């Protein structure tokens, strides 16, 4: 296994911001986040994770670093996707509590004090649940709705509906998450899977402040597949049951045909029914193979044991050395 980075801790809050070509929104994010962090009454750092973007985001963050000692930056070696960018952030976060927030201001930074209040009351995972999704198409809302219900139905792990990645994690929740090194990461499932004391905080999800969403339906579909196949093997069993039902049906139909032929003969050859059965069975077999393939592909991916990401450059926040506490785990 790869050896992970063990950063020097400090007794405060780390805010992780995954960034992929977000130069249009970063100044406003920094302004609003800065205002909120100043009111918290505890030390804090803003950890930007540049996920291999190619716009002016890095230049802007570097300009922040020269003036604000709270700002830190990890540059990944290429675009790895948001899930991995967040994982890198969790590896490098130094605070006793960690907040994950989108760069595009769809998650209001003004909610952070409430998240922190719950953490101070002893919760480990404080997740923000949206009560509205302003400015998203009805199709996205519908697919999101169906996805959460489907995953819940299929069992595996209970993922709270209408909850994104916007949340606060306690140090022990972060430590638990960073031990999960699977390559195919479905973070929403992993947050739930670790357990500990979890609580929801409702909020209004805003429209993206500027720039364009990097999501499309293909990525959403893949994320849904990830969510299901990472946490349940029910679809594998499903293929067995569908095959069983089909085989039983075919057996019954065969018996019926034999009896019918014996009693009345068979004046018309049953070409259409034959075709139907062949196509149906062929389809079933392909679906079964596809499901097995999904899992096999995941096993292949994990068996390579590659690291999750590579870091191109890392600039830690320059917080007052007095606030830093060294409780890094051995190794
Ligand atoms: N993001 C990332 N890597 C990617 C795609 C997105 O780090 O490959 C970040 C992006 O910069 C933003 C967050 O993930 O901070 C959410 O992205 P986006 O707003 O495009 O997704 P949506 O809100 O539409 O689901
Ligand atoms: Mg967004």
mmCIF file of C-alpha atoms and ligand atoms in Angstrom:
data_model
loop_
_atom_site.group_PDB
_atom_site.id
_atom_site.type_symbol
_atom_site.label_atom_id
_atom_site.label_comp_id
_atom_site.label_asym_id
_atom_site.label_seq_id
_atom_site.Cartn_x
_atom_site.Cartn_y
_atom_site.Cartn_z
ATOM 1 C CA UNK A 1 0.000 0.000 0.000
ATOM 2 C CA UNK A 2 1.038 3.578 -0.500
ATOM 3 C CA UNK A 3 2.245 5.551 2.442
ATOM 4 C CA UNK A 4 0.015 8.477 3.156
ATOM 5 C CA UNK A 5 0.977 11.999 4.047
ATOM 6 C CA UNK A 6 0.653 12.745 7.765
ATOM 7 C CA UNK A 7 0.386 16.516 8.122
ATOM 8 C CA UNK A 8 1.002 18.414 11.322
ATOM 9 C CA UNK A 9 -2.327 18.945 13.074
ATOM 10 C CA UNK A 10 -3.732 22.114 14.530
ATOM 11 C CA UNK A 11 -6.654 22.636 16.861
ATOM 12 C CA UNK A 12 -9.102 24.209 14.470
ATOM 13 C CA UNK A 13 -11.142 23.877 11.296
ATOM 14 C CA UNK A 14 -9.978 22.847 7.821
ATOM 15 C CA UNK A 15 -12.190 23.759 4.887
ATOM 16 C CA UNK A 16 -11.554 21.584 1.824
ATOM 17 C CA UNK A 17 -12.465 23.111 -1.542
ATOM 18 C CA UNK A 18 -12.098 20.889 -4.627
ATOM 19 C CA UNK A 19 -11.322 23.151 -7.584
ATOM 20 C CA UNK A 20 -11.609 22.296 -11.249
ATOM 21 C CA UNK A 21 -11.446 25.383 -13.479
ATOM 22 C CA UNK A 22 -13.266 27.655 -11.061
ATOM 23 C CA UNK A 23 -11.463 30.981 -11.481
ATOM 24 C CA UNK A 24 -14.751 32.824 -12.004
ATOM 25 C CA UNK A 25 -16.158 31.865 -8.615
ATOM 26 C CA UNK A 26 -13.056 31.711 -6.405
ATOM 27 C CA UNK A 27 -12.865 35.437 -5.454
ATOM 28 C CA UNK A 28 -16.484 35.458 -4.289
ATOM 29 C CA UNK A 29 -16.024 32.118 -2.501
ATOM 30 C CA UNK A 30 -12.925 33.403 -0.724
ATOM 31 C CA UNK A 31 -14.736 36.595 0.285
ATOM 32 C CA UNK A 32 -17.778 34.813 1.748
ATOM 33 C CA UNK A 33 -15.770 32.001 3.324
ATOM 34 C CA UNK A 34 -13.355 34.495 4.872
ATOM 35 C CA UNK A 35 -16.190 36.437 6.510
ATOM 36 C CA UNK A 36 -17.648 33.241 7.986
ATOM 37 C CA UNK A 37 -14.326 31.848 9.236
ATOM 38 C CA UNK A 38 -13.564 35.133 11.010
ATOM 39 C CA UNK A 39 -16.709 34.734 13.122
ATOM 40 C CA UNK A 40 -15.944 31.158 14.222
ATOM 41 C CA UNK A 41 -13.607 32.031 17.075
ATOM 42 C CA UNK A 42 -11.217 29.174 16.242
ATOM 43 C CA UNK A 43 -8.173 28.846 13.977
ATOM 44 C CA UNK A 44 -8.956 27.737 10.467
ATOM 45 C CA UNK A 45 -7.358 26.914 7.129
ATOM 46 C CA UNK A 46 -8.766 26.874 3.606
ATOM 47 C CA UNK A 47 -7.350 23.899 1.734
ATOM 48 C CA UNK A 48 -7.840 24.228 -2.013
ATOM 49 C CA UNK A 49 -7.351 21.043 -4.024
ATOM 50 C CA UNK A 50 -6.648 21.877 -7.642
ATOM 51 C CA UNK A 51 -7.939 18.901 -9.605
ATOM 52 C CA UNK A 52 -5.802 19.342 -12.706
ATOM 53 C CA UNK A 53 -7.669 22.342 -14.074
ATOM 54 C CA UNK A 54 -6.081 24.558 -16.685
ATOM 55 C CA UNK A 55 -7.512 28.020 -16.025
ATOM 56 C CA UNK A 56 -6.261 30.775 -13.708
ATOM 57 C CA UNK A 57 -7.442 29.121 -10.475
ATOM 58 C CA UNK A 58 -3.960 28.149 -9.282
ATOM 59 C CA UNK A 59 -2.534 31.602 -9.995
ATOM 60 C CA UNK A 60 -5.372 33.169 -8.020
ATOM 61 C CA UNK A 61 -4.951 30.777 -5.057
ATOM 62 C CA UNK A 62 -1.199 31.423 -5.046
ATOM 63 C CA UNK A 63 -1.905 35.140 -4.838
ATOM 64 C CA UNK A 64 -4.123 34.422 -1.810
ATOM 65 C CA UNK A 65 -1.330 32.400 -0.177
ATOM 66 C CA UNK A 66 1.008 35.398 -0.241
ATOM 67 C CA UNK A 67 -1.469 37.519 1.731
ATOM 68 C CA UNK A 68 -3.439 35.008 3.837
ATOM 69 C CA UNK A 69 -1.608 32.517 6.069
ATOM 70 C CA UNK A 70 -4.744 30.373 6.338
ATOM 71 C CA UNK A 71 -4.715 29.361 2.680
ATOM 72 C CA UNK A 72 -3.191 26.040 1.578
ATOM 73 C CA UNK A 73 -3.037 24.418 -1.851
ATOM 74 C CA UNK A 74 -2.616 20.889 -3.155
ATOM 75 C CA UNK A 75 -2.123 20.552 -6.881
ATOM 76 C CA UNK A 76 -2.928 17.107 -8.221
ATOM 77 C CA UNK A 77 -0.906 15.834 -11.167
ATOM 78 C CA UNK A 78 -3.962 15.701 -13.426
ATOM 79 C CA UNK A 79 -7.766 15.706 -13.276
ATOM 80 C CA UNK A 80 -8.824 12.807 -11.048
ATOM 81 C CA UNK A 81 -12.457 13.771 -10.456
ATOM 82 C CA UNK A 82 -14.135 15.340 -7.471
ATOM 83 C CA UNK A 83 -14.287 12.192 -5.321
ATOM 84 C CA UNK A 84 -10.516 11.722 -5.444
ATOM 85 C CA UNK A 85 -9.871 15.461 -5.064
ATOM 86 C CA UNK A 86 -11.885 15.395 -1.835
ATOM 87 C CA UNK A 87 -9.983 12.333 -0.650
ATOM 88 C CA UNK A 88 -6.692 14.135 -1.236
ATOM 89 C CA UNK A 89 -8.079 17.037 0.768
ATOM 90 C CA UNK A 90 -8.970 14.709 3.641
ATOM 91 C CA UNK A 91 -5.446 13.240 3.597
ATOM 92 C CA UNK A 92 -3.860 16.677 3.874
ATOM 93 C CA UNK A 93 -6.394 18.463 6.121
ATOM 94 C CA UNK A 94 -4.776 19.473 9.400
ATOM 95 C CA UNK A 95 -7.767 20.583 11.472
ATOM 96 C CA UNK A 96 -9.592 18.805 14.275
ATOM 97 C CA UNK A 97 -12.762 19.322 12.246
ATOM 98 C CA UNK A 98 -13.015 19.317 8.468
ATOM 99 C CA UNK A 99 -15.639 20.883 6.215
ATOM 100 C CA UNK A 100 -15.970 19.903 2.541
ATOM 101 C CA UNK A 101 -17.537 22.566 0.354
ATOM 102 C CA UNK A 102 -18.030 23.075 -3.418
ATOM 103 C CA UNK A 103 -16.188 25.973 -5.010
ATOM 104 C CA UNK A 104 -19.218 27.205 -6.950
ATOM 105 C CA UNK A 105 -21.089 28.548 -3.884
ATOM 106 C CA UNK A 106 -23.932 26.078 -4.302
ATOM 107 C CA UNK A 107 -23.159 25.167 -0.709
ATOM 108 C CA UNK A 108 -23.571 28.354 1.361
ATOM 109 C CA UNK A 109 -20.473 28.959 3.550
ATOM 110 C CA UNK A 110 -22.808 30.784 5.960
ATOM 111 C CA UNK A 111 -24.029 27.364 7.129
ATOM 112 C CA UNK A 112 -20.598 26.424 8.507
ATOM 113 C CA UNK A 113 -21.149 27.943 12.017
ATOM 114 C CA UNK A 114 -24.215 25.708 12.402
ATOM 115 C CA UNK A 115 -22.225 22.651 11.319
ATOM 116 C CA UNK A 116 -19.497 23.568 13.804
ATOM 117 C CA UNK A 117 -22.068 23.995 16.590
ATOM 118 C CA UNK A 118 -23.255 20.406 16.071
ATOM 119 C CA UNK A 119 -19.659 19.186 16.027
ATOM 120 C CA UNK A 120 -19.028 20.967 19.339
ATOM 121 C CA UNK A 121 -22.137 19.190 20.674
ATOM 122 C CA UNK A 122 -20.386 15.886 19.948
ATOM 123 C CA UNK A 123 -21.403 14.863 16.431
ATOM 124 C CA UNK A 124 -18.872 13.303 14.053
ATOM 125 C CA UNK A 125 -20.598 13.719 10.707
ATOM 126 C CA UNK A 126 -22.797 16.795 10.276
ATOM 127 C CA UNK A 127 -24.237 16.682 6.779
ATOM 128 C CA UNK A 128 -26.180 19.405 5.041
ATOM 129 C CA UNK A 129 -29.441 18.235 3.471
ATOM 130 C CA UNK A 130 -30.973 20.408 0.747
ATOM 131 C CA UNK A 131 -34.570 21.472 1.036
ATOM 132 C CA UNK A 132 -34.611 22.986 -2.470
ATOM 133 C CA UNK A 133 -32.564 22.691 -5.613
ATOM 134 C CA UNK A 134 -32.752 26.108 -7.210
ATOM 135 C CA UNK A 135 -31.861 26.330 -10.885
ATOM 136 C CA UNK A 136 -31.525 22.626 -11.639
ATOM 137 C CA UNK A 137 -33.527 21.004 -14.399
ATOM 138 C CA UNK A 138 -36.526 18.813 -13.530
ATOM 139 C CA UNK A 139 -34.733 15.880 -15.151
ATOM 140 C CA UNK A 140 -31.740 16.255 -12.808
ATOM 141 C CA UNK A 141 -34.081 16.536 -9.821
ATOM 142 C CA UNK A 142 -36.007 13.450 -10.949
ATOM 143 C CA UNK A 143 -32.912 11.339 -11.572
ATOM 144 C CA UNK A 144 -31.451 12.392 -8.225
ATOM 145 C CA UNK A 145 -34.740 11.487 -6.522
ATOM 146 C CA UNK A 146 -34.882 8.067 -8.197
ATOM 147 C CA UNK A 147 -31.223 7.353 -7.451
ATOM 148 C CA UNK A 148 -31.459 7.923 -3.700
ATOM 149 C CA UNK A 149 -34.584 5.753 -3.474
ATOM 150 C CA UNK A 150 -33.046 3.006 -5.588
ATOM 151 C CA UNK A 151 -29.861 2.784 -3.531
ATOM 152 C CA UNK A 152 -31.921 2.729 -0.350
ATOM 153 C CA UNK A 153 -34.112 -0.061 -1.769
ATOM 154 C CA UNK A 154 -31.177 -2.159 -2.875
ATOM 155 C CA UNK A 155 -29.878 -2.104 0.661
ATOM 156 C CA UNK A 156 -26.144 -1.988 1.024
ATOM 157 C CA UNK A 157 -25.714 1.220 2.932
ATOM 158 C CA UNK A 158 -28.345 3.808 3.872
ATOM 159 C CA UNK A 159 -27.452 7.064 2.149
ATOM 160 C CA UNK A 160 -29.399 10.080 3.385
ATOM 161 C CA UNK A 161 -31.424 11.517 0.455
ATOM 162 C CA UNK A 162 -30.776 14.998 -0.979
ATOM 163 C CA UNK A 163 -27.380 15.152 0.649
ATOM 164 C CA UNK A 164 -24.250 16.095 -1.234
ATOM 165 C CA UNK A 165 -20.671 16.267 -0.092
ATOM 166 C CA UNK A 166 -21.199 19.492 1.853
ATOM 167 C CA UNK A 167 -20.602 18.407 5.446
ATOM 168 C CA UNK A 168 -18.428 18.616 8.531
ATOM 169 C CA UNK A 169 -16.362 15.647 9.690
ATOM 170 C CA UNK A 170 -14.733 15.224 13.070
ATOM 171 C CA UNK A 171 -11.097 14.197 13.271
ATOM 172 C CA UNK A 172 -11.930 10.560 14.028
ATOM 173 C CA UNK A 173 -14.411 10.464 11.113
ATOM 174 C CA UNK A 174 -11.680 11.846 8.824
ATOM 175 C CA UNK A 175 -9.205 9.295 10.156
ATOM 176 C CA UNK A 176 -11.709 6.532 9.454
ATOM 177 C CA UNK A 177 -12.369 7.786 5.918
ATOM 178 C CA UNK A 178 -8.700 8.074 5.078
ATOM 179 C CA UNK A 179 -8.196 4.391 5.872
ATOM 180 C CA UNK A 180 -10.623 3.499 3.066
ATOM 181 C CA UNK A 181 -8.340 3.460 0.038
ATOM 182 C CA UNK A 182 -10.561 1.813 -2.548
ATOM 183 C CA UNK A 183 -10.024 3.248 -5.986
ATOM 184 C CA UNK A 184 -13.638 3.214 -7.026
ATOM 185 C CA UNK A 185 -14.865 5.706 -4.494
ATOM 186 C CA UNK A 186 -18.428 6.567 -3.851
ATOM 187 C CA UNK A 187 -17.933 9.131 -1.125
ATOM 188 C CA UNK A 188 -21.608 9.586 -0.247
ATOM 189 C CA UNK A 189 -21.717 5.891 0.595
ATOM 190 C CA UNK A 190 -18.404 5.907 2.463
ATOM 191 C CA UNK A 191 -19.500 8.755 4.763
ATOM 192 C CA UNK A 192 -22.461 6.652 5.862
ATOM 193 C CA UNK A 193 -20.532 3.429 6.019
ATOM 194 C CA UNK A 194 -18.054 4.641 8.667
ATOM 195 C CA UNK A 195 -20.883 5.168 11.151
ATOM 196 C CA UNK A 196 -20.282 7.289 14.311
ATOM 197 C CA UNK A 197 -22.715 9.969 15.372
ATOM 198 C CA UNK A 198 -24.313 11.565 12.342
ATOM 199 C CA UNK A 199 -26.853 14.380 12.056
ATOM 200 C CA UNK A 200 -28.557 16.314 9.238
ATOM 201 C CA UNK A 201 -28.789 20.093 8.917
ATOM 202 C CA UNK A 202 -31.316 21.384 6.348
ATOM 203 C CA UNK A 203 -30.369 24.198 3.950
ATOM 204 C CA UNK A 204 -31.359 25.801 0.654
ATOM 205 C CA UNK A 205 -29.151 24.762 -2.238
ATOM 206 C CA UNK A 206 -28.343 27.791 -4.372
ATOM 207 C CA UNK A 207 -27.614 28.080 -8.062
ATOM 208 C CA UNK A 208 -24.044 27.887 -9.228
ATOM 209 C CA UNK A 209 -22.634 31.422 -8.728
ATOM 210 C CA UNK A 210 -20.753 31.495 -12.056
ATOM 211 C CA UNK A 211 -19.042 29.157 -14.504
ATOM 212 C CA UNK A 212 -20.465 25.892 -15.761
ATOM 213 C CA UNK A 213 -21.279 22.615 -14.038
ATOM 214 C CA UNK A 214 -18.875 19.792 -14.839
ATOM 215 C CA UNK A 215 -21.635 17.279 -14.424
ATOM 216 C CA UNK A 216 -23.557 15.677 -17.211
ATOM 217 C CA UNK A 217 -25.962 12.766 -17.313
ATOM 218 C CA UNK A 218 -23.311 10.290 -18.376
ATOM 219 C CA UNK A 219 -21.199 11.124 -15.314
ATOM 220 C CA UNK A 220 -24.309 11.010 -13.151
ATOM 221 C CA UNK A 221 -25.212 7.581 -14.521
ATOM 222 C CA UNK A 222 -21.700 6.320 -13.823
ATOM 223 C CA UNK A 223 -21.849 7.695 -10.301
ATOM 224 C CA UNK A 224 -25.155 5.880 -9.791
ATOM 225 C CA UNK A 225 -23.592 2.598 -11.006
ATOM 226 C CA UNK A 226 -20.679 3.237 -8.652
ATOM 227 C CA UNK A 227 -23.031 3.838 -5.753
ATOM 228 C CA UNK A 228 -24.870 0.599 -6.314
ATOM 229 C CA UNK A 229 -22.011 -1.726 -7.183
ATOM 230 C CA UNK A 230 -19.685 -0.409 -4.464
ATOM 231 C CA UNK A 231 -22.087 -1.221 -1.684
ATOM 232 C CA UNK A 232 -24.251 -4.140 -2.688
ATOM 233 C CA UNK A 233 -23.878 -7.368 -4.623
ATOM 234 C CA UNK A 234 -27.644 -7.695 -4.928
ATOM 235 C CA UNK A 235 -27.582 -7.136 -8.724
ATOM 236 C CA UNK A 236 -25.410 -10.258 -9.049
ATOM 237 C CA UNK A 237 -28.072 -12.264 -7.255
ATOM 238 C CA UNK A 238 -30.751 -10.505 -9.283
ATOM 239 C CA UNK A 239 -29.267 -12.015 -12.447
ATOM 240 C CA UNK A 240 -29.626 -15.458 -10.864
ATOM 241 C CA UNK A 241 -33.289 -14.892 -10.011
ATOM 242 C CA UNK A 242 -34.168 -13.477 -13.409
ATOM 243 C CA UNK A 243 -32.473 -16.472 -15.031
ATOM 244 C CA UNK A 244 -34.350 -18.836 -12.725
ATOM 245 C CA UNK A 245 -37.731 -17.280 -13.510
ATOM 246 C CA UNK A 246 -36.991 -17.311 -17.238
ATOM 247 C CA UNK A 247 -35.890 -20.936 -17.163
ATOM 248 C CA UNK A 248 -39.028 -21.942 -15.249
ATOM 249 C CA UNK A 249 -41.193 -20.066 -17.739
ATOM 250 C CA UNK A 250 -39.412 -21.740 -20.647
ATOM 251 C CA UNK A 251 -39.872 -25.155 -19.022
ATOM 252 C CA UNK A 252 -43.607 -24.543 -18.557
ATOM 253 C CA UNK A 253 -43.959 -23.358 -22.118
ATOM 254 C CA UNK A 254 -42.074 -26.430 -23.386
ATOM 255 C CA UNK A 255 -44.358 -28.769 -21.463
ATOM 256 C CA UNK A 256 -47.387 -26.936 -22.777
ATOM 257 C CA UNK A 257 -46.130 -27.243 -26.390
ATOM 258 C CA UNK A 258 -45.436 -30.970 -26.052
ATOM 259 C CA UNK A 259 -48.872 -31.686 -24.606
ATOM 260 C CA UNK A 260 -50.558 -29.507 -27.224
ATOM 261 C CA UNK A 261 -48.712 -31.259 -30.061
ATOM 262 C CA UNK A 262 -49.560 -34.713 -28.672
ATOM 263 C CA UNK A 263 -53.249 -33.862 -28.386
ATOM 264 C CA UNK A 264 -53.850 -31.805 -31.488
ATOM 265 C CA UNK A 265 -50.710 -32.032 -33.600
ATOM 266 C CA UNK A 266 -48.811 -28.935 -34.739
ATOM 267 C CA UNK A 267 -50.082 -27.678 -38.104
ATOM 268 C CA UNK A 268 -48.251 -24.293 -37.942
ATOM 269 C CA UNK A 269 -44.525 -24.179 -36.992
ATOM 270 C CA UNK A 270 -44.080 -21.704 -34.126
ATOM 271 C CA UNK A 271 -41.562 -19.361 -35.668
ATOM 272 C CA UNK A 272 -42.674 -16.115 -33.867
ATOM 273 C CA UNK A 273 -42.759 -17.675 -30.401
ATOM 274 C CA UNK A 274 -39.383 -19.315 -31.035
ATOM 275 C CA UNK A 275 -37.880 -15.984 -32.043
ATOM 276 C CA UNK A 276 -39.334 -14.289 -28.954
ATOM 277 C CA UNK A 277 -37.906 -16.868 -26.619
ATOM 278 C CA UNK A 278 -34.469 -16.786 -28.230
ATOM 279 C CA UNK A 279 -34.260 -12.996 -28.161
ATOM 280 C CA UNK A 280 -35.548 -12.822 -24.600
ATOM 281 C CA UNK A 281 -33.072 -15.385 -23.327
ATOM 282 C CA UNK A 282 -30.232 -13.781 -25.278
ATOM 283 C CA UNK A 283 -31.060 -10.430 -23.698
ATOM 284 C CA UNK A 284 -31.190 -11.928 -20.221
ATOM 285 C CA UNK A 285 -27.825 -13.582 -20.670
ATOM 286 C CA UNK A 286 -26.243 -10.371 -21.888
ATOM 287 C CA UNK A 287 -27.623 -8.434 -18.917
ATOM 288 C CA UNK A 288 -26.294 -11.101 -16.567
ATOM 289 C CA UNK A 289 -22.887 -10.928 -18.219
ATOM 290 C CA UNK A 290 -22.927 -7.147 -18.040
ATOM 291 C CA UNK A 291 -23.620 -7.187 -14.319
ATOM 292 C CA UNK A 292 -20.820 -9.665 -13.705
ATOM 293 C CA UNK A 293 -18.594 -7.504 -15.895
ATOM 294 C CA UNK A 294 -19.296 -4.429 -13.749
ATOM 295 C CA UNK A 295 -18.096 -6.216 -10.653
ATOM 296 C CA UNK A 296 -15.205 -7.903 -12.413
ATOM 297 C CA UNK A 297 -14.023 -4.531 -13.690
ATOM 298 C CA UNK A 298 -14.084 -3.198 -10.134
ATOM 299 C CA UNK A 299 -12.084 -6.169 -8.872
ATOM 300 C CA UNK A 300 -9.564 -5.553 -11.662
ATOM 301 C CA UNK A 301 -9.286 -1.881 -10.728
ATOM 302 C CA UNK A 302 -8.758 -2.607 -7.045
ATOM 303 C CA UNK A 303 -6.340 -5.475 -7.659
ATOM 304 C CA UNK A 304 -3.897 -3.135 -9.375
ATOM 305 C CA UNK A 305 -3.506 -1.364 -6.042
ATOM 306 C CA UNK A 306 -2.532 1.950 -7.574
ATOM 307 C CA UNK A 307 -2.416 5.065 -5.412
ATOM 308 C CA UNK A 308 -5.497 7.254 -5.588
ATOM 309 C CA UNK A 309 -3.703 10.328 -6.905
ATOM 310 C CA UNK A 310 -0.349 12.011 -7.308
ATOM 311 C CA UNK A 311 0.471 15.383 -5.857
ATOM 312 C CA UNK A 312 2.239 17.844 -8.119
ATOM 313 C CA UNK A 313 2.814 20.512 -5.481
ATOM 314 C CA UNK A 314 1.739 21.132 -1.900
ATOM 315 C CA UNK A 315 1.766 24.376 -0.005
ATOM 316 C CA UNK A 316 0.604 24.021 3.597
ATOM 317 C CA UNK A 317 -1.127 26.833 5.397
ATOM 318 C CA UNK A 318 1.246 28.945 7.490
ATOM 319 C CA UNK A 319 -0.739 28.927 10.702
ATOM 320 C CA UNK A 320 0.822 30.132 13.939
ATOM 321 C CA UNK A 321 3.147 27.344 15.118
ATOM 322 C CA UNK A 322 1.687 27.662 18.637
ATOM 323 C CA UNK A 323 -1.702 26.430 17.480
ATOM 324 C CA UNK A 324 -0.215 23.336 15.883
ATOM 325 C CA UNK A 325 -0.491 20.093 17.850
ATOM 326 C CA UNK A 326 1.467 17.033 16.914
ATOM 327 C CA UNK A 327 -0.634 13.892 17.381
ATOM 328 C CA UNK A 328 0.176 12.207 14.130
ATOM 329 C CA UNK A 329 -0.347 8.467 14.099
ATOM 330 C CA UNK A 330 2.789 6.326 13.711
ATOM 331 C CA UNK A 331 3.726 5.286 10.161
HETATM 332 N N1 LIG B 1 -14.775 19.277 -9.339
HETATM 333 C C1 LIG B 1 -13.509 18.683 -9.221
HETATM 334 N N2 LIG B 1 -13.094 17.799 -10.199
HETATM 335 C C2 LIG B 1 -13.874 17.478 -11.273
HETATM 336 C C3 LIG B 1 -15.173 18.062 -11.363
HETATM 337 C C4 LIG B 1 -15.589 18.955 -10.375
HETATM 338 O O1 LIG B 1 -12.771 18.952 -8.276
HETATM 339 O O2 LIG B 1 -13.444 16.687 -12.102
HETATM 340 C C5 LIG B 1 -15.236 20.231 -8.283
HETATM 341 C C6 LIG B 1 -15.706 21.578 -8.812
HETATM 342 O O3 LIG B 1 -14.644 22.485 -8.972
HETATM 343 C C7 LIG B 1 -16.667 22.023 -7.716
HETATM 344 C C8 LIG B 1 -17.265 20.703 -7.232
HETATM 345 O O4 LIG B 1 -16.359 19.682 -7.641
HETATM 346 O O5 LIG B 1 -15.987 22.626 -6.623
HETATM 347 C C9 LIG B 1 -18.647 20.468 -7.795
HETATM 348 O O6 LIG B 1 -18.598 20.505 -9.204
HETATM 349 P P1 LIG B 1 -19.841 20.995 -10.080
HETATM 350 O O7 LIG B 1 -20.380 22.278 -9.526
HETATM 351 O O8 LIG B 1 -19.393 21.027 -11.498
HETATM 352 O O9 LIG B 1 -20.892 19.820 -9.856
HETATM 353 P P2 LIG B 1 -22.483 19.987 -9.545
HETATM 354 O O10 LIG B 1 -22.630 20.995 -8.434
HETATM 355 O O11 LIG B 1 -23.095 20.448 -10.807
HETATM 356 O O12 LIG B 1 -22.917 18.620 -9.112
HETATM 357 MG MG1 LIG B 2 -22.103 22.819 -8.613
#
